[in-house]
C-alpha positions as a printed NumPy array, in Angstrom:
array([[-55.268,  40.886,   5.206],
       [-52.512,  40.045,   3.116],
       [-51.644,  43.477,   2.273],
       [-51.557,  44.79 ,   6.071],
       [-49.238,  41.809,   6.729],
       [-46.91 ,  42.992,   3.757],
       [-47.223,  46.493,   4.669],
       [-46.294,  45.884,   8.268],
       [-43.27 ,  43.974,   7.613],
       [-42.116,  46.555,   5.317],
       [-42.548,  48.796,   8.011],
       [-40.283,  46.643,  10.519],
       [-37.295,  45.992,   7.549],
       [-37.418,  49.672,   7.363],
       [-37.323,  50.685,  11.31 ],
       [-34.822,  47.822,  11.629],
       [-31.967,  49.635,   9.229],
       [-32.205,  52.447,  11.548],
       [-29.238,  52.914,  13.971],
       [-30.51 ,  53.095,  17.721],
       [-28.816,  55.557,  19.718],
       [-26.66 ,  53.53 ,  21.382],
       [-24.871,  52.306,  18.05 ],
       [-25.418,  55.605,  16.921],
       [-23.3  ,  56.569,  20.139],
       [-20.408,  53.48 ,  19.776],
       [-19.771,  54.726,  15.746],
       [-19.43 ,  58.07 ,  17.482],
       [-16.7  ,  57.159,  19.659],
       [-14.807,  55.535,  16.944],
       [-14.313,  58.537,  15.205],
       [-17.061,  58.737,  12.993],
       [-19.594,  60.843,  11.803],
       [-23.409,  60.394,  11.073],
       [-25.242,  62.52 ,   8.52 ],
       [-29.16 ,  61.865,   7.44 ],
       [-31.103,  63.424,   5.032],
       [-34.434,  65.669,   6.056],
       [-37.134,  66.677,   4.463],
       [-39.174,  68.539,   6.938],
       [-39.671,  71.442,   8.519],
       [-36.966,  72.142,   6.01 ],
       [-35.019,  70.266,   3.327],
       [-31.115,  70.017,   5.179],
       [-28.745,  67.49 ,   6.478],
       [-28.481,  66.764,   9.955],
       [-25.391,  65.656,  11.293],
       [-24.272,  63.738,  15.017],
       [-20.593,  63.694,  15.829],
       [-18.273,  63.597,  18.688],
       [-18.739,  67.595,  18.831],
       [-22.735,  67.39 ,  18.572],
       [-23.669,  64.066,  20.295],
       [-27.42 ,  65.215,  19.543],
       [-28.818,  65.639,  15.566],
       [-27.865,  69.428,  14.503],
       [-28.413,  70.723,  10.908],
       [-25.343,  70.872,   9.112],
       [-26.636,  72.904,   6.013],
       [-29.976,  74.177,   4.425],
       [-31.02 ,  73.692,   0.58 ],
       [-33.437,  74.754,  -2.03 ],
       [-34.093,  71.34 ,  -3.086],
       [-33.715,  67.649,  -2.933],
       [-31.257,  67.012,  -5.48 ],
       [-28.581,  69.738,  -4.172],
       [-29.161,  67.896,  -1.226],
       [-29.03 ,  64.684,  -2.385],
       [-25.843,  65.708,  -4.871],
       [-23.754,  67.1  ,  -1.431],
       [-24.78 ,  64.175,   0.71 ],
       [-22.831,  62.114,  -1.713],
       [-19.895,  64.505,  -1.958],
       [-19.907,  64.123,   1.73 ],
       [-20.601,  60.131,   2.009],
       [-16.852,  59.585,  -0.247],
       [-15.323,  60.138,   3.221],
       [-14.93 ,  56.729,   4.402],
       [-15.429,  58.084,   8.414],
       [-19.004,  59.79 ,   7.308],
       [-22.072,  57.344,   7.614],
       [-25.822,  57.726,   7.124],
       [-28.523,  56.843,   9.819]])
């Protein structure tokens, strides 16, 4: 029992770090840009902005890490976020 209960809470601190689209919308409008990392169908970055107000893939990668290395090229500009 005690291990559903700390699994499910886990679960909820997770889901709650997660914009909703309506912030996801108001960080938008202020000029910024949202990137998050994706693993499936295909390992990319997706991107919103004021341009694509829905997730689009910015770029495609052979792995992980040269993901993970150019979302944190990208995240040194203080207007780009992550989801």
């Amino acid at each position: 029992v005690e291990k559903r209960r700390a699994a499910s809470q886990n679960r909820n601190n997770k889901n709650s770090k997660i914009m909703d689209a309506n912030s996801q919308k108001k960080v938008i409008d202020a000029g910024f840009r949202i990137i998050r990392a994706e693993d499936e169908p295909a390992i990319r970055i997706e991107i919103k902005d004021m341009n694509r107000h829905d997730w689009t893939t910015l770029k495609y990668f052979p792995s992980k890490a040269a993901r993970d290395r150019y979302m944190k090229n990208l995240l040194e500009d203080n207007m780009i976020i992550t989801d």
